[in-house]
């Protein structure tokens, strides 16, 4: 695969973050609609800001599309680390693909909620719940993705590793932080609720930084792959 | 990273980072997350001091103190284990297994505490204090489990016959993680059991 294509796919990681978070803000979902809101309050928010929510959701949907080429180029670089047999590369790619669905599917419920905001408030509240709960709680794809990259980075045996080793440790740290949303079903307010410090703010910060750090690391890895020393190292690994 | 792969020289030792530099992103990062936990407890204490005063007596200070001593002992064993392993002393693996035994005792005492609180009608849903108590000590217990896996690995690496690459660096990294587990417990213990 050629260098410009890989670099373009790596930049998709930053583009994803740069489009997704503004979409979240435009929809008025940053900070999230509080889980403690009554049906009437939730319905009121959808009625007052229907067009902003619709636009924000479409923007986020477009943004998520950029995460897929990004996951694919990360897997390409993981395959360089792993050599002939590439279980971590597959795990990362599959998790990235499932992660795209995990990020998109809740948007459809937000879209449906904003489509007829004048309906019975209880229905709008239920749609809002079906959106927010999976949107925030569904961390396994992110942990599989970050975890697979972390293991590959830390297992890299080259003298000049494909990714810097601190990236591996950073991703392990991020994996721990992603799991903070597990308790959100039990709370309607406080730090564990879906708009809380541990469920939302910590996870959102790490989710964003995961893509930014990996974009930086992947651009660096691609550039080094096509430098003379990198080509030689790959050839040596393939013949070994 | 590269300094660790080269043969150790006296000048290199001066700037030695235990484990490897990248590991400290995870260790310090974990400390930041726990610092946020500690801050959350302090905010609760500032807003609802009466809640702390009424809930705290349900906790067993004696068991908390015992667990603190158990973890401090384990840290001492781990530190000495690393020292002996560097000297290729055959007793090193036993010290890591001793620390592992401490971890098992810690988890056992924690289980007794949880059961005791549960039978007395205190659960994570009782109030904010018990939510934080169960969730934060539970997350800490998760660290103890991870660290225990590390201690098992360490006891194998510490065998004087072991000649793996980066052996000392791995041992130091596992030891640093274990000290972190100890350190986080001490602060958690003070904030949950002692501070009024």
Short mmCIF file of C-alpha atoms in Angstrom, two decimals, chain B residues 1-146:
data_model
loop_
_atom_site.label_atom_id
_atom_site.label_comp_id
_atom_site.label_asym_id
_atom_site.label_seq_id
_atom_site.Cartn_x
_atom_site.Cartn_y
_atom_site.Cartn_z
CA UNK B 1 13.90 2.61 26.33
CA UNK B 2 17.20 2.20 24.58
CA UNK B 3 19.14 2.82 27.77
CA UNK B 4 17.53 -0.26 29.31
CA UNK B 5 18.62 -2.48 26.44
CA UNK B 6 22.25 -1.40 26.70
CA UNK B 7 24.52 -2.89 29.31
CA UNK B 8 24.13 -1.00 32.61
CA UNK B 9 27.02 1.34 33.29
CA UNK B 10 27.68 3.39 36.44
CA UNK B 11 26.83 6.68 34.69
CA UNK B 12 23.57 5.29 33.31
CA UNK B 13 22.42 4.24 36.79
CA UNK B 14 22.31 7.87 37.92
CA UNK B 15 19.42 8.62 35.58
CA UNK B 16 17.71 5.25 36.06
CA UNK B 17 13.89 5.17 35.79
CA UNK B 18 12.36 2.11 37.48
CA UNK B 19 10.68 -0.23 35.00
CA UNK B 20 10.69 1.83 31.81
CA UNK B 21 9.73 5.47 31.15
CA UNK B 22 6.46 4.67 29.33
CA UNK B 23 5.18 2.64 32.28
CA UNK B 24 5.00 5.84 34.30
CA UNK B 25 2.37 7.28 31.96
CA UNK B 26 0.10 4.45 33.11
CA UNK B 27 1.10 4.66 36.79
CA UNK B 28 0.83 8.45 37.05
CA UNK B 29 -2.30 8.34 34.90
CA UNK B 30 -3.92 5.88 37.27
CA UNK B 31 -2.96 8.18 40.14
CA UNK B 32 -4.73 11.04 38.36
CA UNK B 33 -7.91 8.95 38.03
CA UNK B 34 -7.74 8.04 41.72
CA UNK B 35 -7.04 11.67 42.60
CA UNK B 36 -10.40 12.46 40.97
CA UNK B 37 -11.98 9.74 43.17
CA UNK B 38 -10.39 11.29 46.25
CA UNK B 39 -11.65 14.72 45.20
CA UNK B 40 -15.16 13.31 44.79
CA UNK B 41 -15.10 11.97 48.38
CA UNK B 42 -13.85 15.34 49.68
CA UNK B 43 -16.57 17.23 47.78
CA UNK B 44 -19.19 14.93 49.35
CA UNK B 45 -17.65 15.57 52.76
CA UNK B 46 -17.75 19.33 52.19
CA UNK B 47 -21.39 19.30 51.05
CA UNK B 48 -22.85 16.69 53.41
CA UNK B 49 -20.63 16.32 56.50
CA UNK B 50 -23.55 14.79 58.44
CA UNK B 51 -23.80 11.96 55.87
CA UNK B 52 -20.15 10.99 56.48
CA UNK B 53 -20.58 11.20 60.26
CA UNK B 54 -23.66 8.98 60.24
CA UNK B 55 -22.35 6.42 57.72
CA UNK B 56 -18.69 6.08 58.68
CA UNK B 57 -19.27 4.19 62.00
CA UNK B 58 -20.63 1.24 59.97
CA UNK B 59 -17.12 0.63 58.60
CA UNK B 60 -14.73 -1.58 60.59
CA UNK B 61 -11.69 0.58 61.35
CA UNK B 62 -9.89 -2.47 62.79
CA UNK B 63 -10.22 -4.42 59.54
CA UNK B 64 -9.15 -1.33 57.58
CA UNK B 65 -6.03 -0.91 59.70
CA UNK B 66 -5.24 -4.63 59.36
CA UNK B 67 -5.52 -4.41 55.59
CA UNK B 68 -3.25 -1.35 55.55
CA UNK B 69 -0.60 -3.28 57.50
CA UNK B 70 -1.04 -6.31 55.21
CA UNK B 71 -0.39 -4.17 52.11
CA UNK B 72 2.57 -2.37 53.70
CA UNK B 73 4.09 -5.78 54.50
CA UNK B 74 3.53 -6.91 50.92
CA UNK B 75 5.29 -3.78 49.62
CA UNK B 76 8.27 -4.50 51.86
CA UNK B 77 8.41 -8.09 50.55
CA UNK B 78 8.23 -6.89 46.93
CA UNK B 79 10.98 -4.28 47.43
CA UNK B 80 13.26 -6.89 48.99
CA UNK B 81 12.30 -9.39 46.30
CA UNK B 82 13.52 -7.01 43.58
CA UNK B 83 16.76 -6.40 45.52
CA UNK B 84 17.43 -10.15 45.92
CA UNK B 85 16.46 -10.90 42.31
CA UNK B 86 19.00 -8.36 41.05
CA UNK B 87 21.65 -10.20 43.07
CA UNK B 88 20.43 -13.53 41.58
CA UNK B 89 19.53 -14.72 45.08
CA UNK B 90 17.49 -17.97 45.00
CA UNK B 91 15.19 -16.71 47.79
CA UNK B 92 13.74 -13.89 45.63
CA UNK B 93 10.73 -15.85 44.21
CA UNK B 94 9.59 -16.72 47.75
CA UNK B 95 9.31 -13.04 48.66
CA UNK B 96 7.05 -12.37 45.66
CA UNK B 97 4.90 -15.37 46.64
CA UNK B 98 4.78 -13.97 50.20
CA UNK B 99 3.47 -10.69 48.80
CA UNK B 100 0.91 -12.68 46.80
CA UNK B 101 -0.24 -14.34 50.04
CA UNK B 102 -0.70 -10.83 51.52
CA UNK B 103 -2.84 -9.93 48.50
CA UNK B 104 -5.04 -12.98 49.11
CA UNK B 105 -5.40 -12.02 52.80
CA UNK B 106 -6.30 -8.44 51.75
CA UNK B 107 -9.01 -9.69 49.37
CA UNK B 108 -10.32 -12.08 52.05
CA UNK B 109 -10.64 -9.30 54.63
CA UNK B 110 -12.33 -7.08 52.03
CA UNK B 111 -14.83 -9.89 51.34
CA UNK B 112 -15.55 -10.14 55.09
CA UNK B 113 -16.11 -6.37 55.23
CA UNK B 114 -18.47 -6.37 52.22
CA UNK B 115 -20.44 -9.31 53.63
CA UNK B 116 -20.65 -7.69 57.06
CA UNK B 117 -21.89 -4.39 55.59
CA UNK B 118 -24.37 -6.26 53.38
CA UNK B 119 -25.87 -8.26 56.25
CA UNK B 120 -26.26 -5.03 58.23
CA UNK B 121 -28.29 -3.50 55.43
CA UNK B 122 -25.65 -1.25 53.84
CA UNK B 123 -25.39 -1.49 50.05
CA UNK B 124 -24.03 0.73 47.24
CA UNK B 125 -27.55 2.16 46.93
CA UNK B 126 -27.89 3.17 50.60
CA UNK B 127 -26.45 6.67 50.15
CA UNK B 128 -23.64 8.51 48.35
CA UNK B 129 -21.09 7.58 51.00
CA UNK B 130 -21.70 3.84 50.56
CA UNK B 131 -21.85 4.21 46.78
CA UNK B 132 -18.37 5.72 46.84
CA UNK B 133 -17.15 3.23 49.43
CA UNK B 134 -18.21 0.16 47.42
CA UNK B 135 -17.28 1.51 43.98
CA UNK B 136 -13.87 2.97 44.86
CA UNK B 137 -12.73 0.08 47.09
CA UNK B 138 -14.10 -2.29 44.40
CA UNK B 139 -11.99 -0.59 41.71
CA UNK B 140 -9.02 -0.75 44.06
CA UNK B 141 -9.68 -4.47 44.60
CA UNK B 142 -9.56 -4.86 40.82
CA UNK B 143 -6.07 -3.33 40.96
CA UNK B 144 -5.12 -5.87 43.66
CA UNK B 145 -6.21 -8.70 41.34
CA UNK B 146 -4.20 -7.27 38.41
#
